[in-house]
Short mmCIF file of C-alpha atoms (C1' of nucleotides) in Angstrom, two decimals:
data_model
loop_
_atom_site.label_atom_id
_atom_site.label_comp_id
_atom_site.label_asym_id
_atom_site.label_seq_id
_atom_site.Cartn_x
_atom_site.Cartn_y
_atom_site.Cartn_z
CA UNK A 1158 -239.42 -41.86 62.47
CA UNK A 1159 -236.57 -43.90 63.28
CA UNK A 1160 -234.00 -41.54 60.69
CA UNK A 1161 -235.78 -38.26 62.43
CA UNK A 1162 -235.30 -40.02 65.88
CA UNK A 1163 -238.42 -39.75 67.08
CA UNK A 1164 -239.45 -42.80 68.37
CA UNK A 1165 -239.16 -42.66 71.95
CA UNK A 1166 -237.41 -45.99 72.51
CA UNK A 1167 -234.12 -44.26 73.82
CA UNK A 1168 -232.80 -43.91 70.00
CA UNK A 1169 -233.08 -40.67 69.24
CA UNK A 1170 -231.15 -37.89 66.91
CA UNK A 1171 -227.70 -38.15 68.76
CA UNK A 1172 -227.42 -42.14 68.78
CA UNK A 1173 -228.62 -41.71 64.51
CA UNK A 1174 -225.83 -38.99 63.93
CA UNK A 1175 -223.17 -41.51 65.19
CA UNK A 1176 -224.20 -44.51 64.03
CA UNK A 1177 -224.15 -42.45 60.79
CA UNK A 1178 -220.73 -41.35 61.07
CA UNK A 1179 -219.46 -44.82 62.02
CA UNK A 1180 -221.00 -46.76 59.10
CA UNK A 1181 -219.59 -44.20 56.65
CA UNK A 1182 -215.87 -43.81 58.01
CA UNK A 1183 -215.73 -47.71 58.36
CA UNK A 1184 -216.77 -48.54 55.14
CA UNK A 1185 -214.77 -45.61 53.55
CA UNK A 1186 -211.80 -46.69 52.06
CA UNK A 1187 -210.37 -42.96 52.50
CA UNK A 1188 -210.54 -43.77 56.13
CA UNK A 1189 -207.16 -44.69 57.65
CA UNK A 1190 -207.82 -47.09 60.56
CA UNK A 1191 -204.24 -47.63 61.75
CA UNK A 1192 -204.63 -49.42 64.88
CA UNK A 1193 -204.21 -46.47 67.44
CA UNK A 1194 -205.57 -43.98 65.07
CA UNK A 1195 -208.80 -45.68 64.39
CA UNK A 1196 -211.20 -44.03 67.50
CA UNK A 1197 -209.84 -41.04 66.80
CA UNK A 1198 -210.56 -41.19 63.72
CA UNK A 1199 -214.48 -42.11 64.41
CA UNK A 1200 -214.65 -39.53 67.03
CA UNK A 1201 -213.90 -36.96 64.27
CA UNK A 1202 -216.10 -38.27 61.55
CA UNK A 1203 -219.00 -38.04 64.45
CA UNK A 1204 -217.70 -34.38 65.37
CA UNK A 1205 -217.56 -33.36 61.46
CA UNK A 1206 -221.43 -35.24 61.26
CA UNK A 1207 -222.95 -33.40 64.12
CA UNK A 1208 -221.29 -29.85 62.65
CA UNK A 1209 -223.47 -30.08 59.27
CA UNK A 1210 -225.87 -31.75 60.87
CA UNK A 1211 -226.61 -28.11 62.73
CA UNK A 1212 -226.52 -26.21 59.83
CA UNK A 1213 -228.18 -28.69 57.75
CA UNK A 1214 -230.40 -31.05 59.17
CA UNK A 1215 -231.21 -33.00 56.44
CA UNK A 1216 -230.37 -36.67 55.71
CA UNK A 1217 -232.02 -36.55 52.30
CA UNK A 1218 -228.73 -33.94 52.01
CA UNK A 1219 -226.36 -35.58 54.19
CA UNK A 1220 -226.46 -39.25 53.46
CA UNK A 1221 -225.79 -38.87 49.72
CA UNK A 1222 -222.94 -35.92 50.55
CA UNK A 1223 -221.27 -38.64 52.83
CA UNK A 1224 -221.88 -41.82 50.36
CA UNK A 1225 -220.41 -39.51 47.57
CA UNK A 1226 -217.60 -37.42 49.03
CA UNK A 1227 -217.01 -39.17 52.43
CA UNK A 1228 -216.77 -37.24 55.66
CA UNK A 1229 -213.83 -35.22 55.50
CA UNK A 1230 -215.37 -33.31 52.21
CA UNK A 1231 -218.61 -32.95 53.79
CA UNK A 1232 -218.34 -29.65 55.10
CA UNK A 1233 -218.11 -28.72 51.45
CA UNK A 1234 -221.14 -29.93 50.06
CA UNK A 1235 -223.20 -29.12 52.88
CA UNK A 1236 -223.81 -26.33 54.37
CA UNK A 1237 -226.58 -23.82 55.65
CA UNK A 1238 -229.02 -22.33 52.90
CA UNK A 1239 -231.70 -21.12 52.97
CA UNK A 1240 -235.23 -23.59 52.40
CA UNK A 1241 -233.60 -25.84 55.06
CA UNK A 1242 -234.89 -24.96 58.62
CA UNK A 1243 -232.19 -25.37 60.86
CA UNK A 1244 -232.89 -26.30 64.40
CA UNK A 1245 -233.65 -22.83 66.73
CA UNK A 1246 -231.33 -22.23 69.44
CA UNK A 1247 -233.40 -22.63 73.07
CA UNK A 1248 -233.24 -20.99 76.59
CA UNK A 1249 -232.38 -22.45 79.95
CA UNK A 1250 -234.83 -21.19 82.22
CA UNK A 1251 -233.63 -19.38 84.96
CA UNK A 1252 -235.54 -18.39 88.40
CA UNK A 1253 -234.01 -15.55 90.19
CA UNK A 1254 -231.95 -12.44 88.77
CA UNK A 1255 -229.24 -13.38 90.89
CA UNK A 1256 -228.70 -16.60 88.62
CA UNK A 1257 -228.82 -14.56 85.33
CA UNK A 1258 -226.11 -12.14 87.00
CA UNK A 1259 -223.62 -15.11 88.76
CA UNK A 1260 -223.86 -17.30 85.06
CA UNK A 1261 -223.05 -13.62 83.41
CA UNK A 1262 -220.50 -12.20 85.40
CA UNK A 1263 -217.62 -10.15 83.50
CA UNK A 1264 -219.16 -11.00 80.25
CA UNK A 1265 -221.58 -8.54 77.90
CA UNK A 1266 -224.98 -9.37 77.69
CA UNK A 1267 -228.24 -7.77 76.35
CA UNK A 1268 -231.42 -8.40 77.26
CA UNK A 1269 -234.96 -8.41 74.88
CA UNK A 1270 -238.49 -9.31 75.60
CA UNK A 1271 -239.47 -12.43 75.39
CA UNK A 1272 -242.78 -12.56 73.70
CA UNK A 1273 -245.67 -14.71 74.09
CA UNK A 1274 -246.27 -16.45 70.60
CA UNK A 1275 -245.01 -18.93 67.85
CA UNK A 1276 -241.37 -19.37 67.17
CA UNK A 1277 -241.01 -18.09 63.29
CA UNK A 1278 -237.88 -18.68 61.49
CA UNK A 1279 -238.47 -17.00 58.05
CA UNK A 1280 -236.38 -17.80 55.26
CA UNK A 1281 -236.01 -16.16 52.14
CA UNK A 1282 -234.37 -17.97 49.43
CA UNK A 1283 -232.29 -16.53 45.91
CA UNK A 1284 -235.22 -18.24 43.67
CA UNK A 1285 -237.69 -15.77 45.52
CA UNK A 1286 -239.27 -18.19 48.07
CA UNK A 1287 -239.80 -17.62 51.31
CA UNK A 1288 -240.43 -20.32 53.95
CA UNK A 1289 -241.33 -19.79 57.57
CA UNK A 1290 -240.84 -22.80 59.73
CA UNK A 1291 -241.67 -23.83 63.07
CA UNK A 1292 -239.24 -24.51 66.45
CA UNK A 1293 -239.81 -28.15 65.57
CA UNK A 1294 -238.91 -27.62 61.73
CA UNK A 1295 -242.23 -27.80 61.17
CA UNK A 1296 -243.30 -26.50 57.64
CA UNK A 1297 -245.87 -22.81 58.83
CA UNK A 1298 -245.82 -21.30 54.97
CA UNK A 1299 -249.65 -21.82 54.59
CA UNK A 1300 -250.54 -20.60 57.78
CA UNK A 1301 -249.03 -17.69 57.26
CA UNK A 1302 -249.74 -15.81 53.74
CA UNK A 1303 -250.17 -12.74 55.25
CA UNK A 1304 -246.25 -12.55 56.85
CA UNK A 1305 -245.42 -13.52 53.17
CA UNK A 1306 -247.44 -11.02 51.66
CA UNK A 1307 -245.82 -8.08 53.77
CA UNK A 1308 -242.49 -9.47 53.36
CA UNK A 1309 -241.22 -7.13 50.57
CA UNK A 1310 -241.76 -3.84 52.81
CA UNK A 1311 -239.97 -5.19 55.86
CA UNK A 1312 -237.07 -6.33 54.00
CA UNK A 1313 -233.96 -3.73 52.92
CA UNK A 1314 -232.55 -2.51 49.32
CA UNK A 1315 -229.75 -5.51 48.38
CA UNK A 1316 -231.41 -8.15 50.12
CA UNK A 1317 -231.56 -11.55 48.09
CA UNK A 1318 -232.04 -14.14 51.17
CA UNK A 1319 -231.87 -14.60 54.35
CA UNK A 1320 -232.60 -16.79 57.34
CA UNK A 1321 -234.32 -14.90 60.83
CA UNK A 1322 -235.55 -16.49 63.77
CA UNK A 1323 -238.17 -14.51 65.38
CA UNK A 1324 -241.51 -14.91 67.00
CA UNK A 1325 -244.97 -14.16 65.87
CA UNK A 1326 -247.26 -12.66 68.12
CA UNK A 1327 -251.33 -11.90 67.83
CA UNK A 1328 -251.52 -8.45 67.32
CA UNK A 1329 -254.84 -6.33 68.41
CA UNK A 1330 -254.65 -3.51 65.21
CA UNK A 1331 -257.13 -1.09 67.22
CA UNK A 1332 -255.92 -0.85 70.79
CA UNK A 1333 -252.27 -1.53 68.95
CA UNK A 1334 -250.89 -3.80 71.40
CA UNK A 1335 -250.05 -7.46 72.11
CA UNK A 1336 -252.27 -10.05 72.49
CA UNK A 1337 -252.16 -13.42 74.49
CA UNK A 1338 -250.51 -17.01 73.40
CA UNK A 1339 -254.10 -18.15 73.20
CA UNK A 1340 -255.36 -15.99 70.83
CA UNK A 1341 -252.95 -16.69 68.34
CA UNK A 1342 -253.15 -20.27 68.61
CA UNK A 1343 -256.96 -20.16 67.24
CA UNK A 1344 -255.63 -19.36 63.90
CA UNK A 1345 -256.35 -21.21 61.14
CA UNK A 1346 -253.60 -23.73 60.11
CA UNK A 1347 -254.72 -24.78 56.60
CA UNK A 1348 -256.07 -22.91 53.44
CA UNK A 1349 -255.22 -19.33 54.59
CA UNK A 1350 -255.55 -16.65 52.42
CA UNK A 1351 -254.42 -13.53 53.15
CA UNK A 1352 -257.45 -11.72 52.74
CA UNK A 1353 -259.37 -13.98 55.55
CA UNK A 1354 -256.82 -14.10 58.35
CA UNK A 1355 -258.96 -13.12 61.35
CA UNK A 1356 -256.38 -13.08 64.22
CA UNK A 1357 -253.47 -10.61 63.17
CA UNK A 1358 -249.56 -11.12 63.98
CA UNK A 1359 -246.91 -9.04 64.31
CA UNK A 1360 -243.21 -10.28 63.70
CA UNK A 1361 -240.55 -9.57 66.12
CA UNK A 1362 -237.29 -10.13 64.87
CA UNK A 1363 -234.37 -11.12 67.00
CA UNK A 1364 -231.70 -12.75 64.98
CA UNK A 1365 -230.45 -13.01 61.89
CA UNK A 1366 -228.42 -16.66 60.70
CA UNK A 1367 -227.63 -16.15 57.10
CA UNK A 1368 -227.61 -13.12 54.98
CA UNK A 1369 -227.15 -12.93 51.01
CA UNK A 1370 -225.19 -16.07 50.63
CA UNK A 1371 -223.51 -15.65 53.81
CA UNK A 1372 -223.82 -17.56 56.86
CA UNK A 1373 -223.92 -15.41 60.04
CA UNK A 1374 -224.16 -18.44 63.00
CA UNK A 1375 -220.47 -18.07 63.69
CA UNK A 1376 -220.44 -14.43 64.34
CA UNK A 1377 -221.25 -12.82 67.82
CA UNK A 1378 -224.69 -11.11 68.65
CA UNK A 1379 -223.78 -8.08 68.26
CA UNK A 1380 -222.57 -8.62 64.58
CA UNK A 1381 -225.98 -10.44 63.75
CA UNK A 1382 -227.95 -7.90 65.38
CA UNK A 1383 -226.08 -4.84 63.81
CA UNK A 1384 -226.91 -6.40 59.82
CA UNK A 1385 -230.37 -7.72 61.42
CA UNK A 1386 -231.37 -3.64 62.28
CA UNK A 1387 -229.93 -2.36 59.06
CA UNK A 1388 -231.16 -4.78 56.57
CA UNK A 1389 -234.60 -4.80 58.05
CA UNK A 1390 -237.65 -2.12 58.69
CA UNK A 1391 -239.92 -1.35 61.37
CA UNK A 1392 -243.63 -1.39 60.18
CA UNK A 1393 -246.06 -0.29 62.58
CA UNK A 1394 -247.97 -3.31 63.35
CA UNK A 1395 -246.23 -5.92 61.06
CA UNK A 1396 -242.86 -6.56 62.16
CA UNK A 1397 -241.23 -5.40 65.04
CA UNK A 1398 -237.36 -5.89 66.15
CA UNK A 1399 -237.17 -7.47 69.68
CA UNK A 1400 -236.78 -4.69 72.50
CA UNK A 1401 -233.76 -4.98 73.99
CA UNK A 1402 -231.77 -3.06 76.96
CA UNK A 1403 -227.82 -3.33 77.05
CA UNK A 1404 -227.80 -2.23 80.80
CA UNK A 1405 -226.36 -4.82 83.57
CA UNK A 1406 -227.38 -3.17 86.77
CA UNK A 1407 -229.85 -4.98 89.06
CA UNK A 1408 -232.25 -1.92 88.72
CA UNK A 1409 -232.15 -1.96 85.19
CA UNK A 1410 -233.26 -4.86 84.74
CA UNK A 1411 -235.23 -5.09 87.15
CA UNK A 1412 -237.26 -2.16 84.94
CA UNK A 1413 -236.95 -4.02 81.83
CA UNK A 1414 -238.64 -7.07 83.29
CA UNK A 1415 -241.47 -4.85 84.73
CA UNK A 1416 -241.66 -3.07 81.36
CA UNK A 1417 -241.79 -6.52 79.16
CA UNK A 1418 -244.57 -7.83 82.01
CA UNK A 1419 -246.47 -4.29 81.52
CA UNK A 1420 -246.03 -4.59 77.66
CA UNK A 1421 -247.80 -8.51 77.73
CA UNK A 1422 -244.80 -10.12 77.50
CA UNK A 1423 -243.57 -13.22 79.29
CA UNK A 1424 -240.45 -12.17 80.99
CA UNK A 1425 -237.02 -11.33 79.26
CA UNK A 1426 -234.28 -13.48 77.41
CA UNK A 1427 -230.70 -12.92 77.96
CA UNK A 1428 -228.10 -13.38 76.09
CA UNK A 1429 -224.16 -12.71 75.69
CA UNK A 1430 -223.72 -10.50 73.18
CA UNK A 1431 -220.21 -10.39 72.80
CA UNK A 1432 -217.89 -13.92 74.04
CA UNK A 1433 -219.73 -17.31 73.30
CA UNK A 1434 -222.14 -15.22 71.55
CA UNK A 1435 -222.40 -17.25 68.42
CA UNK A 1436 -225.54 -18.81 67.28
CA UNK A 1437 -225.13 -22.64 68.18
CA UNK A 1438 -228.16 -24.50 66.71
CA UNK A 1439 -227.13 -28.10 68.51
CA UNK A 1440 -223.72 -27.74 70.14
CA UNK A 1441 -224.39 -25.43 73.06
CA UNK A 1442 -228.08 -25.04 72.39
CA UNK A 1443 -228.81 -23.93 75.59
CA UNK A 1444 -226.81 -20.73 75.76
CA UNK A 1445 -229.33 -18.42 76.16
CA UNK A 1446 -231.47 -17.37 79.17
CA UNK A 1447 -235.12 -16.86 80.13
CA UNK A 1448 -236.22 -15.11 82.88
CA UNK A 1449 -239.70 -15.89 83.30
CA UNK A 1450 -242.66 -13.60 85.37
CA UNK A 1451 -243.81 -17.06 86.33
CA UNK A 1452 -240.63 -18.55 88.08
CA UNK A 1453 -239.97 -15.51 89.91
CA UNK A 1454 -240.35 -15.78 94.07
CA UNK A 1455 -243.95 -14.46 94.80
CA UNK A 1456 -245.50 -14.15 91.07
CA UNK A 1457 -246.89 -17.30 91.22
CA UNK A 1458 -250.05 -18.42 92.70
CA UNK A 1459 -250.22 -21.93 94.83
CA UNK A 1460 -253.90 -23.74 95.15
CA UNK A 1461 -254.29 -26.28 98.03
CA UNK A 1462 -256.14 -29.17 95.87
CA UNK A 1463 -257.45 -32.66 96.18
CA UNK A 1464 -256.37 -35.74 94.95
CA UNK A 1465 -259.54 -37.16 93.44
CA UNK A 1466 -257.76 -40.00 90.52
CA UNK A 1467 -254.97 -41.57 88.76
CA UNK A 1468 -253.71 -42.24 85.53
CA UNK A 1469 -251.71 -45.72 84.60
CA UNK A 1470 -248.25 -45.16 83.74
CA UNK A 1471 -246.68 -45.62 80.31
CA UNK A 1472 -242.89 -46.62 79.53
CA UNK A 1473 -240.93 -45.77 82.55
CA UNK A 1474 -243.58 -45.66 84.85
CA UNK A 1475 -245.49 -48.16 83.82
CA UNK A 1476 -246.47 -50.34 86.90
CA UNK A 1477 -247.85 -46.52 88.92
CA UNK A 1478 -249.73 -43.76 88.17
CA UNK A 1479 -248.48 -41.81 85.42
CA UNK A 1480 -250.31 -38.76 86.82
CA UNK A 1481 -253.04 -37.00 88.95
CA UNK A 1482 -256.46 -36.10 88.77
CA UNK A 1483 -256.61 -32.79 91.22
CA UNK A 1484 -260.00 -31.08 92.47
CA UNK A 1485 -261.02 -28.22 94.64
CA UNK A 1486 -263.72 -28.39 96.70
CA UNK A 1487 -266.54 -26.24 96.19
CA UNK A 1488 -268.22 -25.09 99.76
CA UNK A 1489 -271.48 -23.32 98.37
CA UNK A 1490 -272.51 -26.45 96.14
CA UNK A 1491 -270.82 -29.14 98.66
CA UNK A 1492 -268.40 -30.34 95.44
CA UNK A 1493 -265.73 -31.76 94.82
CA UNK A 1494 -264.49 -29.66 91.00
CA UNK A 1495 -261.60 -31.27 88.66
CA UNK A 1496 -259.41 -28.49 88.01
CA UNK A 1497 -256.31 -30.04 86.40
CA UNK A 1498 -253.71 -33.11 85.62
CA UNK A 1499 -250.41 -33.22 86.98
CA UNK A 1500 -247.86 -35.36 85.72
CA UNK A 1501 -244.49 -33.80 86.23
CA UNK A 1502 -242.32 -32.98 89.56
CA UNK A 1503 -242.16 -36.44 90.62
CA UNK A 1504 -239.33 -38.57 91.02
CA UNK A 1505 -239.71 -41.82 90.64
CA UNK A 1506 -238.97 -43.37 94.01
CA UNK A 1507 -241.84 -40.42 95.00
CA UNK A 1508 -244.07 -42.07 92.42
CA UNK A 1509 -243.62 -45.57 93.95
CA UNK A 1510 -244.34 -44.43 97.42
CA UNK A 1511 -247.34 -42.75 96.42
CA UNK A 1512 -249.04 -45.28 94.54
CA UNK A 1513 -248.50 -47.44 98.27
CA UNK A 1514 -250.07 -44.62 99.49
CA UNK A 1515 -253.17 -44.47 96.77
CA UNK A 1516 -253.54 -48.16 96.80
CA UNK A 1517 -255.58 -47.70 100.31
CA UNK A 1518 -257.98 -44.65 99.06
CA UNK A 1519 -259.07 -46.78 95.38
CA UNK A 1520 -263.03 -45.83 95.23
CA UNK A 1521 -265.35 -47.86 93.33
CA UNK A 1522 -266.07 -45.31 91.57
CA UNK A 1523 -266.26 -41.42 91.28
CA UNK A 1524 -268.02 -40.04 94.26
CA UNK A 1525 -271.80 -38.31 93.38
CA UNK A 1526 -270.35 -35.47 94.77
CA UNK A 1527 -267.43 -35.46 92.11
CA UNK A 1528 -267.75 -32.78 88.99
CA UNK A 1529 -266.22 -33.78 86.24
CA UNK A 1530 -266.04 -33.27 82.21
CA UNK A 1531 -266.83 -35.61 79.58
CA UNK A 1532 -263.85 -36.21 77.78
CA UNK A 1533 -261.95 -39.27 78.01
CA UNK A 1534 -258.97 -36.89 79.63
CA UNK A 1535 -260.80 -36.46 82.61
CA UNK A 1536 -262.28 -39.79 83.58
CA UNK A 1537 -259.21 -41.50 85.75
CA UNK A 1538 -258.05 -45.23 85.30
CA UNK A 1539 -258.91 -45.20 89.21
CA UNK A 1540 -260.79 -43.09 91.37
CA UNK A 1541 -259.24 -41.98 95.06
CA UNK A 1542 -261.45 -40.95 98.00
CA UNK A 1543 -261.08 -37.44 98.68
CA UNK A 1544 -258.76 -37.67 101.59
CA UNK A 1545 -255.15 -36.46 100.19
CA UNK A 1546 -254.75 -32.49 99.96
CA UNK A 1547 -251.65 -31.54 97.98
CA UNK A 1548 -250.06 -27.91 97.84
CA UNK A 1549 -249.81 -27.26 93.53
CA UNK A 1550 -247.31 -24.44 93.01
"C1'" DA B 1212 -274.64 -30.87 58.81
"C1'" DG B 1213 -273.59 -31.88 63.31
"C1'" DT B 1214 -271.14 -34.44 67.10
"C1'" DG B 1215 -267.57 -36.88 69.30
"C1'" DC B 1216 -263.16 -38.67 69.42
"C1'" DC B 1217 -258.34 -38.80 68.24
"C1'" DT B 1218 -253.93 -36.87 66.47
"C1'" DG B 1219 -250.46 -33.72 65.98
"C1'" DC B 1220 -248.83 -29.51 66.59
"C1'" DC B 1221 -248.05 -25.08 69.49
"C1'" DC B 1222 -246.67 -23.59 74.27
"C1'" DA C 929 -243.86 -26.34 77.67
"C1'" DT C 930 -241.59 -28.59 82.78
"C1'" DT C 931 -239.29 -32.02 85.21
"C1'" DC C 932 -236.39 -35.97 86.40
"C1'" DT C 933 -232.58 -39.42 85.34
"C1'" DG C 934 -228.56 -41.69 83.49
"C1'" DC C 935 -224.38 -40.87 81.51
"C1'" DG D 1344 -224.62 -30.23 81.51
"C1'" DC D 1345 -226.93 -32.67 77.99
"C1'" DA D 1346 -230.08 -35.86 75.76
"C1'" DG D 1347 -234.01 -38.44 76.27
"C1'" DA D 1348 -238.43 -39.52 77.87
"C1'" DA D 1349 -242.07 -38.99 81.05
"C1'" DT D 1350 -245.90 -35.66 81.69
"C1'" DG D 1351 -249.24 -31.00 81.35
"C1'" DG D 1352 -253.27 -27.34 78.68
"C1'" DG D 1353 -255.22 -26.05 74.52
"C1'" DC D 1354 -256.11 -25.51 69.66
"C1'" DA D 1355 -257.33 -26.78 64.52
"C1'" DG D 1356 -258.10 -30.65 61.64
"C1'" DG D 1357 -259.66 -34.92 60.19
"C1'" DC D 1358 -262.12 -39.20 60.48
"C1'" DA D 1359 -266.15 -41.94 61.76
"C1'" DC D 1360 -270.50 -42.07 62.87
"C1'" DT D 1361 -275.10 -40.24 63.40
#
DNA sequence: AGTGCCTGCCC
DNA sequence: ATTCTGC
DNA sequence: GCAGAATGGGCAGGCACT
């Protein structure tokens, strides 16, 4: 956990990657460290690290590439391929049209749906292979036999491997259309056979990274879209490509988002298609943008709900509550129901002041009037009395 | 075999 | 996922 | 602006215990 950086102790994959780079230059004898030279130096070995790291985030690669050929040949021994997931490129969220437009301004940009499922990056490797992993890396092959199974009639004449991110989706065969986030997730995870999958996915495809032998991250959109729509078919119900709309007025997109909110999607994704339009897995991961239903002024519901407990705090907040207990009060049976947790939108000088303001309403215990679930989740470290209303957007 | 609890993933 | 904070 | 670490709901899976 501590090589992955995963640990949660403020040493995570960036601190690993130079640390990395450091021990290797310094104890490479290939590395000049003239006196003035020598940060320089370092600061290239970590910008040379991070690079393959991208493409290749493996140390089990990486760490006997450097100990062998030392930094400056690393590039040449490691680089993307297909059986090693590299990490997906993500989306800053964005709330208002007028923010996609200002960030975009005087640059091309396309927009697709963005669809409510599972982030699948298939690979399919020279040996025959194919992989699909997760948007953590995480290793989906066996939960998905039946992508694998339709994989030879989606892919084109010539095609030996190739890396695409795309995102699965539950698919509803009869009324052919798609099906919620929820859904999807009550698929099985382990043992699937083909023949047994009960909820059905289509694939929609919306880039392509590598391509017989070739890596694609470094070209623009366009480019990767152009070979993803030629090397790749349509099959009704199976695997999709991403709908997209090139236009850039207001009222065109404005119809596209309606259209993606109409079709069960989530909103739309925007992206350049033409400058900065490469596919930057940890450099400028966040060079994409979502447009969410959900953010949008208006779309949203807001609930008016009690605060009925509190959680204790772990690492940074340790000493308050860590979170919320919220309830809405129920005229007809003269209760008080737990709806939810909350645990995010608080700064922490906000958290202070409101555990002052707790510290006065601590109950004994929850009120007879409470309704609550069993699980553990539910029951608070400390109860409140129902006297603090709170507006939850 | 059934239940409850916990973990580790998705979002 | 969302959100805040330190750099 | 980014990385890191808090936190959410919900699901399948797996273990322990009945």
């Amino acid at each position: 956990r501590s090589l992955e950086g995963k640990l949660r102790i403020g040493l995570a994959e960036q601190s690993v990657l130079v640390s990395l780079s450091h021990a290797i230059a310094l104890s490479d004898p290939r590395t000049k460290l003239s006196e003035d030279k020598c940060g320089t130096a370092l600061d290239e070995a970590v910008r040379t690290v991070k690079q393959v790291y991208s493409e290749l985030p493996t140390y089990d690669e990486i760490v006997p590439a450097l100990l062998k050929h030392g930094v400056k040949a690393l590039p040449d021994h490691c680089k993307l391929r297909p059986g090693i997931p590299l990490k997906p490129m993500l989306a800053h969220p964005t709330k208002s049209l007028t923010e996609v437009l200002n960030r975009f301004e005087n640059m091309a940009f396309t927009c697709e749906f963005k669809y409510d499922g599972e982030r699948a990056q298939i690979h399919l490797l020279e040996s025959g292979d194919v992989k699909i992993y997760s948007r953590n890396s995480e290793d989906l092959s066996v939960k998905y036999p039946d992508i694998m199974q339709r994989l030879p009639k989606i892919i084109g004449p010539g095609v030996t491997s190739f890396v695409m991110d795309s995102e699965a989706v539950a698919w509803d065969r009869e009324q052919k259309c798609i099906l919620p986030f929820q859904v999807l997730s009550g698929r099985k995870r382990k043992d699937v056979a083909a023949e047994d999958v009960k909820v059905q996915v289509c694939v929609f495809g919306f880039d392509l990274l590598y391509l017989n032998g070739e890596t694609l991250t470094h070209k623009s959109l366009v480019e990767r879209r152009v070979l993803l729509h030629t090397n790749f078919n349509h099959v009704e119900g199976e695997f999709a490509f991403a709908k997209h709309m090139d236009g850039s007025s207001v009222e065109q997109i404005q119809t596209f988002l309606e259209e993606s909110v109409t079709g069960n999607c989530e909103g739309l994704m925007v992206k350049t298609l033409e400058q900065e339009a490469s596919y930057e897995p940890s450099k400028r991961s966040r060079n994409w943008l979502k447009l969410k239903k959900d953010y949008l002024d208006g779309v949203g519901d807001s609930l008016d709900l009690v605060v009925v407990g509190g959680f204790t705090g772990k690492g940074k907040r340790t000493g308050w509550y860590g979170g919320y207990l919220l309830a809405c009060y129920d005229p007809d049976r003269e209760e008080y129901q737990t709806i939810c947790k909350i645990g995010t939108g608080f700064s922490e000088e906000a958290l202070a002041q409101q555990a002052e303001q707790f510290k006065e309403l601590i109950a004994d215990g929850p009120k007879s009037y409470y309704q609550y679930g069993d699980s553990p989740n539910v029951r608070p470290d400390v109860w409140f009395e129902p006297k603090i209303v709170r507006l939850v957007l």
